CSV table of N, CA and C in Angstrom, one decimal:
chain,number,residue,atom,x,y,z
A,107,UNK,N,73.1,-43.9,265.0
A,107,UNK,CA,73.4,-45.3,264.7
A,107,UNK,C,73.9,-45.5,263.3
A,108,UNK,N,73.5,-44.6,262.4
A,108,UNK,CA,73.9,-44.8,260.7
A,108,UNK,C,75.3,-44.3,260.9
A,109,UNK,N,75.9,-43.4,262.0
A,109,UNK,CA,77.2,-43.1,261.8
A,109,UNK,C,77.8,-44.1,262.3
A,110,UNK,N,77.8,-44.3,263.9
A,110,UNK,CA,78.3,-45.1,264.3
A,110,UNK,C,78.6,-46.6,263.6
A,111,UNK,N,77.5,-47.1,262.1
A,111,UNK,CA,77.4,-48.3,262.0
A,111,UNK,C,78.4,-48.3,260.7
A,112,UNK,N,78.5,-46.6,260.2
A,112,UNK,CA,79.4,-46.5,258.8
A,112,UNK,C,80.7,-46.5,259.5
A,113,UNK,N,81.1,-45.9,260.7
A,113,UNK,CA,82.3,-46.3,260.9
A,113,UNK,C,83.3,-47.6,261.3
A,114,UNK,N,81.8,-48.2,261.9
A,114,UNK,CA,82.3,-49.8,262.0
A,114,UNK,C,82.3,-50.3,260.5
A,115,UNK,N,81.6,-50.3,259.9
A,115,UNK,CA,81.4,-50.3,258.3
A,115,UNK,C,83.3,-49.9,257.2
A,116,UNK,N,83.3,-49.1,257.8
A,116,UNK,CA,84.5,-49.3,256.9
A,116,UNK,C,85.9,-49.0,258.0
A,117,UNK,N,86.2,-49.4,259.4
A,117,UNK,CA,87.1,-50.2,260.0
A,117,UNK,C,87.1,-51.3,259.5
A,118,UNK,N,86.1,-52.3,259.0
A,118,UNK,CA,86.0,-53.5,258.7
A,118,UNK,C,86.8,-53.7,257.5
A,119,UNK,N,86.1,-52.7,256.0
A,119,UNK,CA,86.7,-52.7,255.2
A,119,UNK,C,88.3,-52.3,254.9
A,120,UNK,N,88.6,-51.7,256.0
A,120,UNK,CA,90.2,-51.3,256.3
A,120,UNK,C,91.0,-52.4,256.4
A,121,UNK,N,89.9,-53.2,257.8
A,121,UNK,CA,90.8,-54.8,258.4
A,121,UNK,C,90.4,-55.7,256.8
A,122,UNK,N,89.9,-55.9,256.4
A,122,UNK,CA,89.7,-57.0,255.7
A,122,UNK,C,90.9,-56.8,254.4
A,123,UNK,N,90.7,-55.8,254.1
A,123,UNK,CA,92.2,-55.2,253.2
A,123,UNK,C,93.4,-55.1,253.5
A,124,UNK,N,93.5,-55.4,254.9
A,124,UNK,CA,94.8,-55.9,255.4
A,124,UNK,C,95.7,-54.2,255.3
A,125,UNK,N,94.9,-53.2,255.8
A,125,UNK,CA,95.8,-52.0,256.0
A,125,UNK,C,97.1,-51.9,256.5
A,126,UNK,N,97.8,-51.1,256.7
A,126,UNK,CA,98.9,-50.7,257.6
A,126,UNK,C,98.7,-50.1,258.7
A,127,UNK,N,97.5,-49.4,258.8
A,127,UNK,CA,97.1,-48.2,259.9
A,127,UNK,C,96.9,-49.1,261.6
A,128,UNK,N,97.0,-50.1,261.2
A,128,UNK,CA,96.7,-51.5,262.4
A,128,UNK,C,98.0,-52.1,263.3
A,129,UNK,N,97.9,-52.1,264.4
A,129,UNK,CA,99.0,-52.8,265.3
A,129,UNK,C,99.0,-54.1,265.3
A,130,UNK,N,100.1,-54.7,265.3
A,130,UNK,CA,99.9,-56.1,265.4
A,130,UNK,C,100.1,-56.6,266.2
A,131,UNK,N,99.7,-57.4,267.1
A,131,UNK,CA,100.0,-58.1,268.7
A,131,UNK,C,100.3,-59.3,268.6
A,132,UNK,N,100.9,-59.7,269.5
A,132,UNK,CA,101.3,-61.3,269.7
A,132,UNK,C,100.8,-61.6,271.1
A,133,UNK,N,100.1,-62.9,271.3
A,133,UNK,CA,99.3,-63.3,272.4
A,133,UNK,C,98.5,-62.3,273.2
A,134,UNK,N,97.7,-62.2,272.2
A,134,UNK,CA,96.4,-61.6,272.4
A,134,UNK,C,95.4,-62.3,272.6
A,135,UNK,N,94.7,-62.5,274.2
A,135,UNK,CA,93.7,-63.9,274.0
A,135,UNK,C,92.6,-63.8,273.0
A,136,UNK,N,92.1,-62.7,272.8
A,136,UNK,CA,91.1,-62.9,271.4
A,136,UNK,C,91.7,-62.7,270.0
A,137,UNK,N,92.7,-63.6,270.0
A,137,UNK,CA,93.9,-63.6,268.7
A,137,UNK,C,92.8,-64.4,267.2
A,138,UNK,N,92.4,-63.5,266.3
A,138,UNK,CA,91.7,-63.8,265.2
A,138,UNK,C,92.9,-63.2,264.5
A,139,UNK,N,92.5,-63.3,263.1
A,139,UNK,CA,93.3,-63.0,261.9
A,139,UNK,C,92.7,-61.2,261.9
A,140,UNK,N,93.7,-60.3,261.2
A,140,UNK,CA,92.8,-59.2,260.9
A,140,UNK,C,91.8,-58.9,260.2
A,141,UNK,N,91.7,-60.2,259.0
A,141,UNK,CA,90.6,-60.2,258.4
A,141,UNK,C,89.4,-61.0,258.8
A,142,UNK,N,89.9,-61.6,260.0
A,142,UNK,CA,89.3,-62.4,260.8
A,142,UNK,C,87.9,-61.1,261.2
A,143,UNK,N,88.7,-60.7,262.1
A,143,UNK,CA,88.1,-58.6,262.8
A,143,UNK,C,87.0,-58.1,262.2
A,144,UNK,N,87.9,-58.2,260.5
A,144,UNK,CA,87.3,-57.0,259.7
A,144,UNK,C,85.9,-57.6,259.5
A,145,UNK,N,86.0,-58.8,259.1
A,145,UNK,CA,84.7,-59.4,258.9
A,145,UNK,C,83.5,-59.0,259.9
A,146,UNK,N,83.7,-58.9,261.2
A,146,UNK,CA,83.3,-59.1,262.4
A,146,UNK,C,82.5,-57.5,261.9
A,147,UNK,N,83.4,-56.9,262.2
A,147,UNK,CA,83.1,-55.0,262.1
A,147,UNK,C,82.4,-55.0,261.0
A,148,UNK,N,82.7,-55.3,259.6
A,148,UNK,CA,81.8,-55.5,258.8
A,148,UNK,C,80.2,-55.6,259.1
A,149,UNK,N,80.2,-57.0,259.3
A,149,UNK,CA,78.7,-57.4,259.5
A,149,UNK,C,78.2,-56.6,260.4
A,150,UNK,N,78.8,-56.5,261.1
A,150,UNK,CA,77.9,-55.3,262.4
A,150,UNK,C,77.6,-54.2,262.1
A,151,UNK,N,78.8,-53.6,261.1
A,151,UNK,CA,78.8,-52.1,260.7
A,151,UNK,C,77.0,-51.9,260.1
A,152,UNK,N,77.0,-53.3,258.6
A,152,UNK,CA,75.6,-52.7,258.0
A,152,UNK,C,74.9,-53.6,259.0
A,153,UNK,N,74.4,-54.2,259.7
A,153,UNK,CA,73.4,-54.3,260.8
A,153,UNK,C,73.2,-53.3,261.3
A,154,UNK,N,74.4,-52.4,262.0
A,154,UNK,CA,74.2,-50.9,262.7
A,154,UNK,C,73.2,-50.2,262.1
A,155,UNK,N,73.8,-50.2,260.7
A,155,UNK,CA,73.3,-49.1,259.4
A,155,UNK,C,71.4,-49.3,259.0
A,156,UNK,N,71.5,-50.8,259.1
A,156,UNK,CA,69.8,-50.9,258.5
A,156,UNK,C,69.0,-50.8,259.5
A,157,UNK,N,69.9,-51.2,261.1
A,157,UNK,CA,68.8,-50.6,262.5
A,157,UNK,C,68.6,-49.4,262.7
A,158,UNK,N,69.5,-49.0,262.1
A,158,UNK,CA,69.5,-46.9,262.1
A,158,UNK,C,68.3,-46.7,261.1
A,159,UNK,N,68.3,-47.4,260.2
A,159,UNK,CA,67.5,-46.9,259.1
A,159,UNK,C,66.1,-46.9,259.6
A,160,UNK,N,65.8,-48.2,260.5
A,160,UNK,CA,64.4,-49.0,260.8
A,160,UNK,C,64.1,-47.9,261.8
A,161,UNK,N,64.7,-47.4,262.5
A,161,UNK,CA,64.9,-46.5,263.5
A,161,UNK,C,64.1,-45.0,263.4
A,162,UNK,N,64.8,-44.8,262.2
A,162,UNK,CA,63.9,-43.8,261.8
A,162,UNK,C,62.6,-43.7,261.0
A,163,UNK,N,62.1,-44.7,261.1
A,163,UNK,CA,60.7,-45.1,260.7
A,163,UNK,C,60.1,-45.4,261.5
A,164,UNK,N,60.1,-45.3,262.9
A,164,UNK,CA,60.1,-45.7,264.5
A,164,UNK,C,59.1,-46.7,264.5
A,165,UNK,N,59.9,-47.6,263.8
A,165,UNK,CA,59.6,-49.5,264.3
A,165,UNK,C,60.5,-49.8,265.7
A,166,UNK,N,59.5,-49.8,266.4
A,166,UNK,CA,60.0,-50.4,268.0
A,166,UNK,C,61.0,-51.6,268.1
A,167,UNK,N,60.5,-52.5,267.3
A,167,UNK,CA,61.3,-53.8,266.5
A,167,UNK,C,62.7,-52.9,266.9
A,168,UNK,N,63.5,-52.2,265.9
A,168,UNK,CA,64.5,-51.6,265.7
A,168,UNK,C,64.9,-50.7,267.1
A,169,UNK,N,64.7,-50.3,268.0
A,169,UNK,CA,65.2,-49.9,268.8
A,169,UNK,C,65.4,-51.2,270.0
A,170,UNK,N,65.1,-52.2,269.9
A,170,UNK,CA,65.5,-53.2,270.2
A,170,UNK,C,66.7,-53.7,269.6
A,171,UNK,N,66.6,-54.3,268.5
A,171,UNK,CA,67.6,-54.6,267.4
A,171,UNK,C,68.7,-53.8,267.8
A,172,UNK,N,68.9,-52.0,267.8
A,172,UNK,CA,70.4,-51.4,267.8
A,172,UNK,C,70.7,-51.7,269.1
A,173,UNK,N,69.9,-51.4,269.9
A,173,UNK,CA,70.5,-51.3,271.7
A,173,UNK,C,71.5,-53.2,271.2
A,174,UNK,N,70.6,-54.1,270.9
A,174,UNK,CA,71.5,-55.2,271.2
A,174,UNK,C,73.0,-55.0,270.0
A,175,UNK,N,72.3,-54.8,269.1
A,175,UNK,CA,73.4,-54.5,268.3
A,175,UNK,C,74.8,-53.5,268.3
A,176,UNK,N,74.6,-52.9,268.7
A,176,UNK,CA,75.1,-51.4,269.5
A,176,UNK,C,75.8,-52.2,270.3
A,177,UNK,N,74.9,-53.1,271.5
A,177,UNK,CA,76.1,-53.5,272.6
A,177,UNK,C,77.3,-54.3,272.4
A,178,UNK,N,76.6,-55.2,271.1
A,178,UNK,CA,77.6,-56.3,270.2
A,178,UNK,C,78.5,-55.6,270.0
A,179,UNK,N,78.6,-54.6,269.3
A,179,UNK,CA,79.3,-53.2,268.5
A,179,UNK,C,80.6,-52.7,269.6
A,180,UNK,N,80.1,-52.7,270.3
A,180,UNK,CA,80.9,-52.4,271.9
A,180,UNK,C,81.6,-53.1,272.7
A,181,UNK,N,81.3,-54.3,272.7
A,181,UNK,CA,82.0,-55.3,273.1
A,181,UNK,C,83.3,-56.0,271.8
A,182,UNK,N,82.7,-55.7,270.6
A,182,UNK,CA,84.1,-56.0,269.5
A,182,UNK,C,84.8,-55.2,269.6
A,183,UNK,N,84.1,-54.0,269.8
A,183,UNK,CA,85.9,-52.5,269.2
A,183,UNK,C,86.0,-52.8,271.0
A,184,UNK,N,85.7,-53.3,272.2
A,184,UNK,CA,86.6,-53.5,273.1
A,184,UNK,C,87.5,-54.3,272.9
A,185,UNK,N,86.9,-55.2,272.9
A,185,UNK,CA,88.0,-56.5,272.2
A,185,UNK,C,89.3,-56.3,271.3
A,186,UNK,N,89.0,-54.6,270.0
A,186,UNK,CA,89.7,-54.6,269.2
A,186,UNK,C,90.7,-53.4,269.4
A,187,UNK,N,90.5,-53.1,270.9
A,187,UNK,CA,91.6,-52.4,271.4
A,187,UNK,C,93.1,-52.7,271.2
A,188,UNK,N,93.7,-53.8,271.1
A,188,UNK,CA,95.2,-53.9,270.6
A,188,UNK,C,95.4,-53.3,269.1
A,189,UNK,N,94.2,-53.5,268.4
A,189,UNK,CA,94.7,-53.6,267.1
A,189,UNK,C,95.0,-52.0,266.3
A,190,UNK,N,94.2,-51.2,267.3
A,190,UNK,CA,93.8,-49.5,266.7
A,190,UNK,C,93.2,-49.0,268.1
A,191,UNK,N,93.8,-48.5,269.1
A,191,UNK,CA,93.4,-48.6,270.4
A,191,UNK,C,92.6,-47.2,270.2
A,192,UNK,N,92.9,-46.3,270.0
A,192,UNK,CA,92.4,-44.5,270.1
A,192,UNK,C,90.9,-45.1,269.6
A,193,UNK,N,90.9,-45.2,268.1
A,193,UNK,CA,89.8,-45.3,266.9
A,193,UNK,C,88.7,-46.4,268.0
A,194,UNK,N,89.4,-47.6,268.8
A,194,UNK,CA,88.7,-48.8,268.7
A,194,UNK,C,88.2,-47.9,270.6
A,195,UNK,N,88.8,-46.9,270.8
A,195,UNK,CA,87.8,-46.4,272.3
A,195,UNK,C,86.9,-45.6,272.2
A,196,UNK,N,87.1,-44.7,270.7
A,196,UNK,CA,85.8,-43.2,270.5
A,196,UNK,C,84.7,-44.7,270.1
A,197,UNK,N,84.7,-45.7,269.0
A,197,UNK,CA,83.7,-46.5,268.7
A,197,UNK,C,82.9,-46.9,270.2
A,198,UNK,N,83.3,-47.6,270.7
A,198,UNK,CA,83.0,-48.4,272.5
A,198,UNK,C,82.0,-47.2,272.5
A,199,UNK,N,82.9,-45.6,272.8
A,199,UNK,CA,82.0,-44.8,273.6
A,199,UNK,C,80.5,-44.4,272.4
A,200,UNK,N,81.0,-44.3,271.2
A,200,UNK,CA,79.7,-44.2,270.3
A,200,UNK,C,79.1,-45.4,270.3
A,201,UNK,N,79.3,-46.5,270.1
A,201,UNK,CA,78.3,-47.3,270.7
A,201,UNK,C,77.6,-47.4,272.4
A,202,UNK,N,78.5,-46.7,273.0
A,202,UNK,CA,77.9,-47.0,274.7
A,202,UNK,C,76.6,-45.9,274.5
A,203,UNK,N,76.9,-44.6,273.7
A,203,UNK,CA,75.9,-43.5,273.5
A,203,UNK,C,74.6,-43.7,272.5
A,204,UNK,N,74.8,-44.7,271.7
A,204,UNK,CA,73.3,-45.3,271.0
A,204,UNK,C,72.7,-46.1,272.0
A,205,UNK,N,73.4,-47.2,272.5
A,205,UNK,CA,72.4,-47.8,273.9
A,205,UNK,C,71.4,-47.2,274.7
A,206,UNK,N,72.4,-45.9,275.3
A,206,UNK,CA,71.6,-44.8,276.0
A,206,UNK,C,70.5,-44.3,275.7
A,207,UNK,N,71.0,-43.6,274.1
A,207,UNK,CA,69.8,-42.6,273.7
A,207,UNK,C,68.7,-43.3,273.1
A,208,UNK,N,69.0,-45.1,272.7
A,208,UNK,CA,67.8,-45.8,272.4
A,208,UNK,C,67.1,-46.4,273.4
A,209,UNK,N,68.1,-46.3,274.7
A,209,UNK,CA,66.8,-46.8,275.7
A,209,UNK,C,66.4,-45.7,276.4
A,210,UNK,N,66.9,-44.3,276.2
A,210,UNK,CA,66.5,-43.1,276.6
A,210,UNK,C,65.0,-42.9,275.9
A,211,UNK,N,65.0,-42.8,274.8
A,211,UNK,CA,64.1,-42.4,274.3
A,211,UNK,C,63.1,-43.4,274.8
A,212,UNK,N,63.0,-44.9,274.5
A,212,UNK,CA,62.2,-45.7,274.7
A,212,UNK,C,61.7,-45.3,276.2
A,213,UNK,N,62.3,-44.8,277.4
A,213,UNK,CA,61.9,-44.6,278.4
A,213,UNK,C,60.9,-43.3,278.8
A,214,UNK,N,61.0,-42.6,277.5
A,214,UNK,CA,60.0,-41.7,277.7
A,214,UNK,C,59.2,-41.4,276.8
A,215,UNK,N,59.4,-42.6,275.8
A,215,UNK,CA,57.4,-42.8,275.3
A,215,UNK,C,57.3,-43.9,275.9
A,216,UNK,N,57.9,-44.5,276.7
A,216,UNK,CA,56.8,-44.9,278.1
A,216,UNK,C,56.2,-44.4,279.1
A,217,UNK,N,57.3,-43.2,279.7
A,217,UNK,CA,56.2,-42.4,280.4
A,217,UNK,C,55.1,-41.4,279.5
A,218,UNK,N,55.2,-41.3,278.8
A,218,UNK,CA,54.3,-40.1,277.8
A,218,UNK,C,52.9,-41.2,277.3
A,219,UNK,N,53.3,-42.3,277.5
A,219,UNK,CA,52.2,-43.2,276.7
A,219,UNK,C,51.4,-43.3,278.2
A,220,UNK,N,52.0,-43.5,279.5
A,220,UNK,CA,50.9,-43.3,280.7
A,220,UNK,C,50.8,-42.6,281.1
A,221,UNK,N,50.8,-41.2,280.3
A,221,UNK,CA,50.7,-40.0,281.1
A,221,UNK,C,49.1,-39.6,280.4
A,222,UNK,N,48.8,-40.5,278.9
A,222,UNK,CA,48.2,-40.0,278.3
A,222,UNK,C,46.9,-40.9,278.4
């Protein structure tokens, strides 16, 4: 999650600085400003980062928190497919893979917790 949340973390910082490394589209139905984006990726990025953190202090809290967060995370770099398509599909799939392995795990200290 701390990676996944540094790379949304500083795509954000990229969009908000108005890079060059970015495509520009025209009638795009989720047509925001780039810095519009970056803000977006931003906030999510350190939300990613401080659920990662809570995460490994294994507050249950926090593995709630990333899975939703995570999916938020996944649903923007879909959305931000015009703008950086390659970068904005490895994110999708590194977010689709913290969902998993945080409801992976949660599924088996639930079986372990009634096994015991």
């Amino acid at each position: 999650m701390i990676f996944g949340g540094a790379m949304a973390l500083f795509e954000g910082i990229a969009a908000v600085a108005k890079d060059d490394i970015f495509l520009s589209t025209r009638h795009y139905v989720f047509e925001f400003s780039l810095a519009g984006w970056g803000w977006v990726h931003l906030i999510l990025g350190i939300i990613v980062i401080l659920a990662g953190i809570a995460v490994l202090t294994g507050a249950l809290w926090a593995r709630f928190l990333g899975v939703f967060v995570a999916g938020l995370g996944a649903i923007a770099n879909f959305l931000w497919i015009p703008y950086y398509p390659i970068w904005a599909t490895v994110l999708v799939a590194v977010n689709l893979f913290i969902v998993w392995a945080l409801c992976h795990g949660m599924h088996r200290e639930a079986d372990h917790g009634r096994a015991a």
